[in-house]
Amino acid sequence: MRSTTLFRTVATAWALACAALPAHAQGGAAWPAKPIRYIVPFSPGGVSDGVARLMAEQLSTRLGQPVIVENKPGVSGVVGTQLVARAEPDGYTVVGGTITTHAVNPFFIKSLGYDPVKDFAPVALVGMVSNALVVRADSPFNSVQQVIDAARAQPDGLTYGTAGAGTSQHLSGQLFQSISGTRLRQIIYKGGSQSMVDLIGGQIDMVFETVAAARPMIDSKRVKVLGVTAAAPLADLPGAKPLAELGLPGFEMQSWQGIFAPAGTPAPIVERLAREIGAALQSPDVRAKLLTLGVAPDGRGPAPFAQFQRSEIDKWGKVIKDAGIQAD
């Protein structure tokens, strides 16, 4: 009788102890038990925001808990990314990371406040974003080679607009210069839309703009597409060849949209998130919505995404170093 009572007492204590353990200590079985924060380190209305809202909607349905998007913009995505780097690694905070926040920011910002590799657990690569090299409709340039020839003839004479250091427009311009052996002059704007306005107005010569952002100007024939930054032709820009085939061998620049959790987030939670994101990306409706944002669906999970991130850091670190750019 005593042994039975003792067994019941121990069993009860063990059950209570297990109930008190966090979800990740039980292999993630009880996760999620409350809403999840999805931090977007950029302003509402952009590609990152659109991707986050689409993924949050999908995850809310698949996980059975609200996934709430919070925009925390500032300093090229640093503010929101820092917040997630310092968050509790319990599976209830993730961030929409990009090539800017999780690959190139360390090369431009000295006091970054986070390590894009050590402070995060890659979850999934949602998709890739390609740019198009565009000039105004009445530009004298009708080919990439003409731009290269003019840039070689007048170093720092041609201008290109960007939304700031480390953006896809800037990286595209740097890679153009690195491969062609030319020097272009960067004109920085607060947003990509103003650079397109100035392009059409003749204030600048060219912009390496995301295809989605440039689409209205392309469709209205206010700009000409000279080439695309992807390694292969894009289905939504028929006739536009990759820059790699137009006098810039090896040219490939695609920004990307991914999801990261704080380092130390339990593997079962990271894997569950990755599975649900991967499943969502198989949906024709989700894929179509991403494509309207200019994002080609990808779906790589934690390990291949981590490998891809490291390769991006190596690639762009070399381009930036070769350009003589120093972190401020």
Short mmCIF file of C-alpha atoms in Angstrom, two decimals:
data_model
loop_
_atom_site.label_atom_id
_atom_site.label_comp_id
_atom_site.label_asym_id
_atom_site.label_seq_id
_atom_site.Cartn_x
_atom_site.Cartn_y
_atom_site.Cartn_z
CA MET A 1 0.00 0.00 0.00
CA ARG A 2 2.81 2.36 0.93
CA SER A 3 4.63 1.60 -2.32
CA THR A 4 1.45 2.30 -4.33
CA THR A 5 0.96 5.63 -2.56
CA LEU A 6 4.61 6.53 -3.08
CA PHE A 7 4.35 5.66 -6.80
CA ARG A 8 1.27 7.86 -7.18
CA THR A 9 3.00 10.73 -5.39
CA VAL A 10 6.09 10.50 -7.59
CA ALA A 11 3.98 10.15 -10.74
CA THR A 12 1.92 13.20 -9.82
CA ALA A 13 5.04 15.25 -9.11
CA TRP A 14 6.57 14.15 -12.43
CA ALA A 15 3.42 15.11 -14.34
CA LEU A 16 3.36 18.53 -12.71
CA ALA A 17 7.04 19.06 -13.48
CA CYS A 18 6.52 18.14 -17.14
CA ALA A 19 3.54 20.46 -17.37
CA ALA A 20 5.71 23.28 -16.09
CA LEU A 21 8.36 22.72 -18.76
CA PRO A 22 8.36 25.08 -21.74
CA ALA A 23 7.05 23.73 -25.05
CA HIS A 24 10.53 23.25 -26.50
CA ALA A 25 11.60 21.06 -23.56
CA GLN A 26 8.85 18.64 -24.59
CA GLY A 27 10.08 18.47 -28.18
CA GLY A 28 7.88 21.35 -29.34
CA ALA A 29 4.65 19.31 -28.98
CA ALA A 30 2.78 22.09 -27.14
CA TRP A 31 4.00 24.85 -29.42
CA PRO A 32 2.49 27.24 -30.32
CA ALA A 33 0.37 28.05 -27.29
CA LYS A 34 0.05 31.80 -27.93
CA PRO A 35 0.33 34.36 -30.77
CA ILE A 36 3.60 34.65 -32.69
CA ARG A 37 5.21 37.98 -33.57
CA TYR A 38 6.47 38.36 -37.14
CA ILE A 39 8.78 41.37 -37.20
CA VAL A 40 9.23 43.23 -40.49
CA PRO A 41 12.29 45.52 -40.22
CA PHE A 42 10.99 47.77 -42.99
CA SER A 43 8.06 50.13 -43.52
CA PRO A 44 4.57 48.96 -44.53
CA GLY A 45 3.79 48.70 -48.22
CA GLY A 46 7.03 47.23 -49.56
CA VAL A 47 7.92 43.75 -50.75
CA SER A 48 9.06 42.60 -47.30
CA ASP A 49 5.78 43.75 -45.77
CA GLY A 50 3.72 42.05 -48.48
CA VAL A 51 5.60 38.77 -48.09
CA ALA A 52 5.26 38.89 -44.30
CA ARG A 53 1.50 39.45 -44.40
CA LEU A 54 1.01 36.61 -46.86
CA MET A 55 3.18 34.21 -44.84
CA ALA A 56 1.60 35.31 -41.54
CA GLU A 57 -1.85 34.57 -42.91
CA GLN A 58 -0.75 31.11 -44.00
CA LEU A 59 1.03 30.32 -40.75
CA SER A 60 -1.90 31.50 -38.64
CA THR A 61 -4.14 28.97 -40.37
CA ARG A 62 -1.62 26.15 -40.31
CA LEU A 63 -0.41 26.62 -36.73
CA GLY A 64 -3.76 27.45 -35.16
CA GLN A 65 -2.46 30.62 -33.49
CA PRO A 66 -2.44 34.24 -34.71
CA VAL A 67 0.80 35.33 -36.38
CA ILE A 68 0.92 39.09 -35.96
CA VAL A 69 2.97 41.28 -38.30
CA GLU A 70 4.77 44.19 -36.64
CA ASN A 71 6.67 46.76 -38.72
CA LYS A 72 9.82 47.98 -36.98
CA PRO A 73 11.66 50.02 -39.65
CA GLY A 74 14.84 52.01 -39.30
CA VAL A 75 18.51 52.14 -40.33
CA SER A 76 18.39 49.70 -43.27
CA GLY A 77 16.44 47.17 -41.26
CA VAL A 78 18.77 47.25 -38.25
CA VAL A 79 16.17 48.33 -35.67
CA GLY A 80 13.76 45.46 -36.21
CA THR A 81 16.49 42.89 -36.77
CA GLN A 82 18.21 43.83 -33.50
CA LEU A 83 14.90 43.37 -31.69
CA VAL A 84 14.61 39.78 -32.88
CA ALA A 85 18.29 39.00 -32.22
CA ARG A 86 17.65 39.90 -28.57
CA ALA A 87 14.27 38.17 -28.30
CA GLU A 88 13.64 35.06 -26.24
CA PRO A 89 14.39 32.01 -28.44
CA ASP A 90 11.08 30.35 -27.65
CA GLY A 91 9.48 30.25 -31.08
CA TYR A 92 7.21 33.23 -30.52
CA THR A 93 9.26 35.82 -32.44
CA VAL A 94 10.52 35.62 -36.03
CA VAL A 95 11.83 38.19 -38.48
CA GLY A 96 11.48 38.69 -42.21
CA GLY A 97 15.15 38.80 -43.18
CA THR A 98 16.59 39.97 -46.48
CA ILE A 99 19.91 40.21 -48.29
CA THR A 100 20.27 43.63 -46.63
CA THR A 101 19.63 42.62 -43.01
CA HIS A 102 21.23 39.17 -43.08
CA ALA A 103 24.08 39.41 -45.59
CA VAL A 104 25.45 42.86 -46.38
CA ASN A 105 24.63 45.18 -43.47
CA PRO A 106 27.85 44.23 -41.62
CA PHE A 107 29.86 45.60 -44.54
CA PHE A 108 28.15 49.00 -44.38
CA ILE A 109 27.35 49.52 -40.68
CA LYS A 110 30.19 49.21 -38.18
CA SER A 111 28.10 49.19 -34.98
CA LEU A 112 25.45 46.81 -36.21
CA GLY A 113 24.43 45.40 -32.85
CA TYR A 114 23.83 41.87 -34.15
CA ASP A 115 25.61 39.10 -36.04
CA PRO A 116 23.51 37.93 -39.01
CA VAL A 117 24.82 34.37 -38.66
CA LYS A 118 25.51 33.78 -34.96
CA ASP A 119 22.40 35.54 -33.64
CA PHE A 120 19.84 33.81 -35.86
CA ALA A 121 18.49 30.42 -36.87
CA PRO A 122 17.55 30.35 -40.58
CA VAL A 123 14.05 28.91 -40.99
CA ALA A 124 13.10 29.17 -44.67
CA LEU A 125 13.99 31.02 -47.84
CA VAL A 126 10.62 32.25 -49.07
CA GLY A 127 11.71 33.56 -52.46
CA MET A 128 14.00 35.49 -54.76
CA VAL A 129 13.55 39.00 -56.15
CA SER A 130 15.10 40.06 -59.45
CA ASN A 131 15.86 43.55 -60.70
CA ALA A 132 15.75 45.04 -64.17
CA LEU A 133 18.19 47.60 -65.54
CA VAL A 134 15.90 50.35 -66.85
CA VAL A 135 16.51 53.66 -68.60
CA ARG A 136 13.95 56.28 -69.63
CA ALA A 137 12.10 55.71 -72.89
CA ASP A 138 13.99 58.46 -74.75
CA SER A 139 17.40 57.52 -73.34
CA PRO A 140 20.22 57.33 -75.88
CA PHE A 141 21.07 53.91 -74.44
CA ASN A 142 19.44 51.00 -76.21
CA SER A 143 21.71 48.22 -75.00
CA VAL A 144 23.81 47.22 -72.01
CA GLN A 145 26.95 47.44 -74.13
CA GLN A 146 26.21 51.08 -74.93
CA VAL A 147 25.98 51.81 -71.20
CA ILE A 148 29.28 50.00 -70.57
CA ASP A 149 31.01 51.89 -73.39
CA ALA A 150 29.73 55.26 -72.14
CA ALA A 151 30.72 54.46 -68.55
CA ARG A 152 34.24 53.52 -69.65
CA ALA A 153 34.53 56.72 -71.67
CA GLN A 154 33.44 58.94 -68.76
CA PRO A 155 34.23 57.48 -65.31
CA ASP A 156 31.74 58.71 -62.67
CA GLY A 157 29.83 60.41 -65.46
CA LEU A 158 26.77 58.13 -65.49
CA THR A 159 24.38 58.05 -62.54
CA TYR A 160 22.16 55.35 -61.09
CA GLY A 161 19.49 55.71 -58.40
CA THR A 162 19.26 53.59 -55.26
CA ALA A 163 17.32 53.46 -52.01
CA GLY A 164 20.57 53.41 -50.04
CA ALA A 165 23.64 51.36 -49.19
CA GLY A 166 23.12 47.62 -49.22
CA THR A 167 19.87 47.71 -51.17
CA SER A 168 19.38 45.56 -54.23
CA GLN A 169 19.71 48.63 -56.47
CA HIS A 170 23.05 49.50 -54.88
CA LEU A 171 24.41 45.95 -54.97
CA SER A 172 23.38 45.60 -58.61
CA GLY A 173 25.23 48.81 -59.44
CA GLN A 174 28.34 47.69 -57.57
CA LEU A 175 28.38 44.34 -59.33
CA PHE A 176 27.93 46.09 -62.69
CA GLN A 177 30.98 48.24 -61.97
CA SER A 178 33.03 45.31 -60.67
CA ILE A 179 32.45 43.15 -63.75
CA SER A 180 32.61 45.91 -66.36
CA GLY A 181 35.57 47.76 -64.83
CA THR A 182 33.64 51.04 -64.82
CA ARG A 183 32.72 53.70 -62.27
CA LEU A 184 29.14 54.89 -61.88
CA ARG A 185 27.89 57.60 -59.53
CA GLN A 186 25.29 56.49 -57.01
CA ILE A 187 22.40 58.87 -56.26
CA ILE A 188 20.65 57.87 -53.04
CA TYR A 189 16.92 58.40 -52.52
CA LYS A 190 14.67 57.79 -49.53
CA GLY A 191 12.75 55.26 -51.60
CA GLY A 192 12.87 53.54 -54.95
CA SER A 193 9.77 55.33 -56.26
CA GLN A 194 11.46 58.74 -56.26
CA SER A 195 14.42 57.40 -58.21
CA MET A 196 12.03 56.22 -60.93
CA VAL A 197 10.43 59.68 -61.04
CA ASP A 198 13.85 61.27 -61.51
CA LEU A 199 14.81 58.66 -64.09
CA ILE A 200 11.83 59.56 -66.24
CA GLY A 201 12.52 63.24 -65.65
CA GLY A 202 16.08 62.87 -66.92
CA GLN A 203 17.82 63.66 -63.62
CA ILE A 204 19.59 60.27 -63.52
CA ASP A 205 20.64 57.81 -66.21
CA MET A 206 19.51 54.42 -64.96
CA VAL A 207 18.02 52.38 -62.12
CA PHE A 208 18.41 48.71 -61.23
CA GLU A 209 14.84 48.45 -59.95
CA THR A 210 12.88 45.44 -58.77
CA VAL A 211 10.71 44.12 -61.57
CA ALA A 212 7.52 44.54 -59.53
CA ALA A 213 8.28 48.19 -58.70
CA ALA A 214 9.27 48.99 -62.28
CA ARG A 215 6.31 47.17 -63.80
CA PRO A 216 3.92 50.17 -64.10
CA MET A 217 6.60 52.21 -65.90
CA ILE A 218 7.50 49.26 -68.11
CA ASP A 219 3.89 48.58 -69.07
CA SER A 220 3.25 52.26 -69.82
CA LYS A 221 6.43 52.31 -71.95
CA ARG A 222 7.92 55.17 -69.96
CA VAL A 223 11.11 53.17 -69.45
CA LYS A 224 13.11 50.66 -71.50
CA VAL A 225 14.38 47.40 -70.03
CA LEU A 226 17.98 46.73 -71.05
CA GLY A 227 18.39 43.49 -69.11
CA VAL A 228 17.61 41.60 -65.90
CA THR A 229 19.85 40.78 -62.95
CA ALA A 230 18.77 37.12 -62.68
CA ALA A 231 20.96 34.38 -64.13
CA ALA A 232 18.13 33.19 -66.39
CA PRO A 233 15.39 34.99 -68.33
CA LEU A 234 12.26 35.92 -66.37
CA ALA A 235 8.88 34.61 -67.48
CA ASP A 236 7.19 37.92 -66.65
CA LEU A 237 9.65 39.94 -68.77
CA PRO A 238 9.74 38.13 -72.11
CA GLY A 239 12.48 39.34 -74.40
CA ALA A 240 14.63 40.77 -71.61
CA LYS A 241 17.91 38.87 -71.41
CA PRO A 242 20.08 38.38 -68.31
CA LEU A 243 22.90 40.91 -67.95
CA ALA A 244 25.25 37.93 -67.83
CA GLU A 245 24.49 37.38 -71.52
CA LEU A 246 24.84 41.05 -72.45
CA GLY A 247 28.48 41.85 -71.82
CA LEU A 248 28.62 41.22 -68.06
CA PRO A 249 29.71 37.57 -67.68
CA GLY A 250 28.86 36.01 -64.34
CA PHE A 251 26.43 38.77 -63.38
CA GLU A 252 23.75 37.54 -60.98
CA MET A 253 22.04 39.67 -58.40
CA GLN A 254 18.83 38.61 -56.74
CA SER A 255 17.70 39.94 -53.43
CA TRP A 256 15.73 37.54 -51.27
CA GLN A 257 13.05 37.20 -48.65
CA GLY A 258 13.54 34.74 -45.81
CA ILE A 259 12.37 33.99 -42.29
CA PHE A 260 14.72 33.75 -39.30
CA ALA A 261 14.23 32.94 -35.62
CA PRO A 262 16.54 33.98 -32.77
CA ALA A 263 19.57 31.72 -32.30
CA GLY A 264 18.82 28.99 -29.79
CA THR A 265 15.24 28.48 -30.90
CA PRO A 266 14.59 24.74 -30.41
CA ALA A 267 15.15 22.68 -33.54
CA PRO A 268 11.67 21.06 -33.45
CA ILE A 269 10.08 24.51 -33.59
CA VAL A 270 12.34 25.71 -36.40
CA GLU A 271 11.62 22.52 -38.33
CA ARG A 272 7.86 22.84 -37.80
CA LEU A 273 7.92 26.43 -39.04
CA ALA A 274 9.97 25.39 -42.07
CA ARG A 275 7.56 22.56 -42.89
CA GLU A 276 4.53 24.82 -42.71
CA ILE A 277 6.18 27.52 -44.82
CA GLY A 278 7.27 24.92 -47.36
CA ALA A 279 3.73 23.55 -47.55
CA ALA A 280 2.30 27.05 -47.98
CA LEU A 281 4.70 27.70 -50.85
CA GLN A 282 3.29 24.69 -52.69
CA SER A 283 -0.12 26.37 -52.88
CA PRO A 284 -0.84 27.76 -56.37
CA ASP A 285 -2.67 30.70 -54.80
CA VAL A 286 0.27 31.59 -52.54
CA ARG A 287 2.72 31.24 -55.40
CA ALA A 288 0.61 33.49 -57.61
CA LYS A 289 0.41 36.14 -54.88
CA LEU A 290 4.17 36.05 -54.37
CA LEU A 291 4.75 36.48 -58.09
CA THR A 292 2.56 39.60 -58.09
CA LEU A 293 4.98 40.97 -55.47
CA GLY A 294 7.88 40.16 -57.77
CA VAL A 295 9.00 37.24 -55.60
CA ALA A 296 9.82 33.89 -57.22
CA PRO A 297 8.90 31.19 -54.65
CA ASP A 298 11.80 29.14 -53.30
CA GLY A 299 11.17 27.13 -50.13
CA ARG A 300 14.65 26.03 -49.02
CA GLY A 301 14.63 24.89 -45.40
CA PRO A 302 17.00 25.55 -42.47
CA ALA A 303 20.20 23.80 -43.63
CA PRO A 304 20.21 24.80 -47.32
CA PHE A 305 19.04 28.30 -46.42
CA ALA A 306 21.93 28.66 -43.95
CA GLN A 307 24.38 27.52 -46.63
CA PHE A 308 22.88 29.98 -49.12
CA GLN A 309 23.11 32.83 -46.59
CA ARG A 310 26.81 32.16 -46.00
CA SER A 311 27.49 32.08 -49.75
CA GLU A 312 25.73 35.44 -50.14
CA ILE A 313 27.83 36.98 -47.35
CA ASP A 314 31.02 35.73 -49.03
CA LYS A 315 29.98 36.90 -52.49
CA TRP A 316 28.87 40.40 -51.57
CA GLY A 317 31.64 40.88 -49.04
CA LYS A 318 34.15 40.49 -51.88
CA VAL A 319 32.24 42.85 -54.20
CA ILE A 320 32.01 45.50 -51.49
CA LYS A 321 35.66 45.08 -50.43
CA ASP A 322 36.86 45.29 -54.03
CA ALA A 323 34.88 48.53 -54.38
CA GLY A 324 36.83 50.00 -51.46
CA ILE A 325 33.69 50.58 -49.39
CA GLN A 326 34.26 50.90 -45.64
CA ALA A 327 31.67 50.40 -42.90
CA ASP A 328 30.54 53.62 -41.23
#
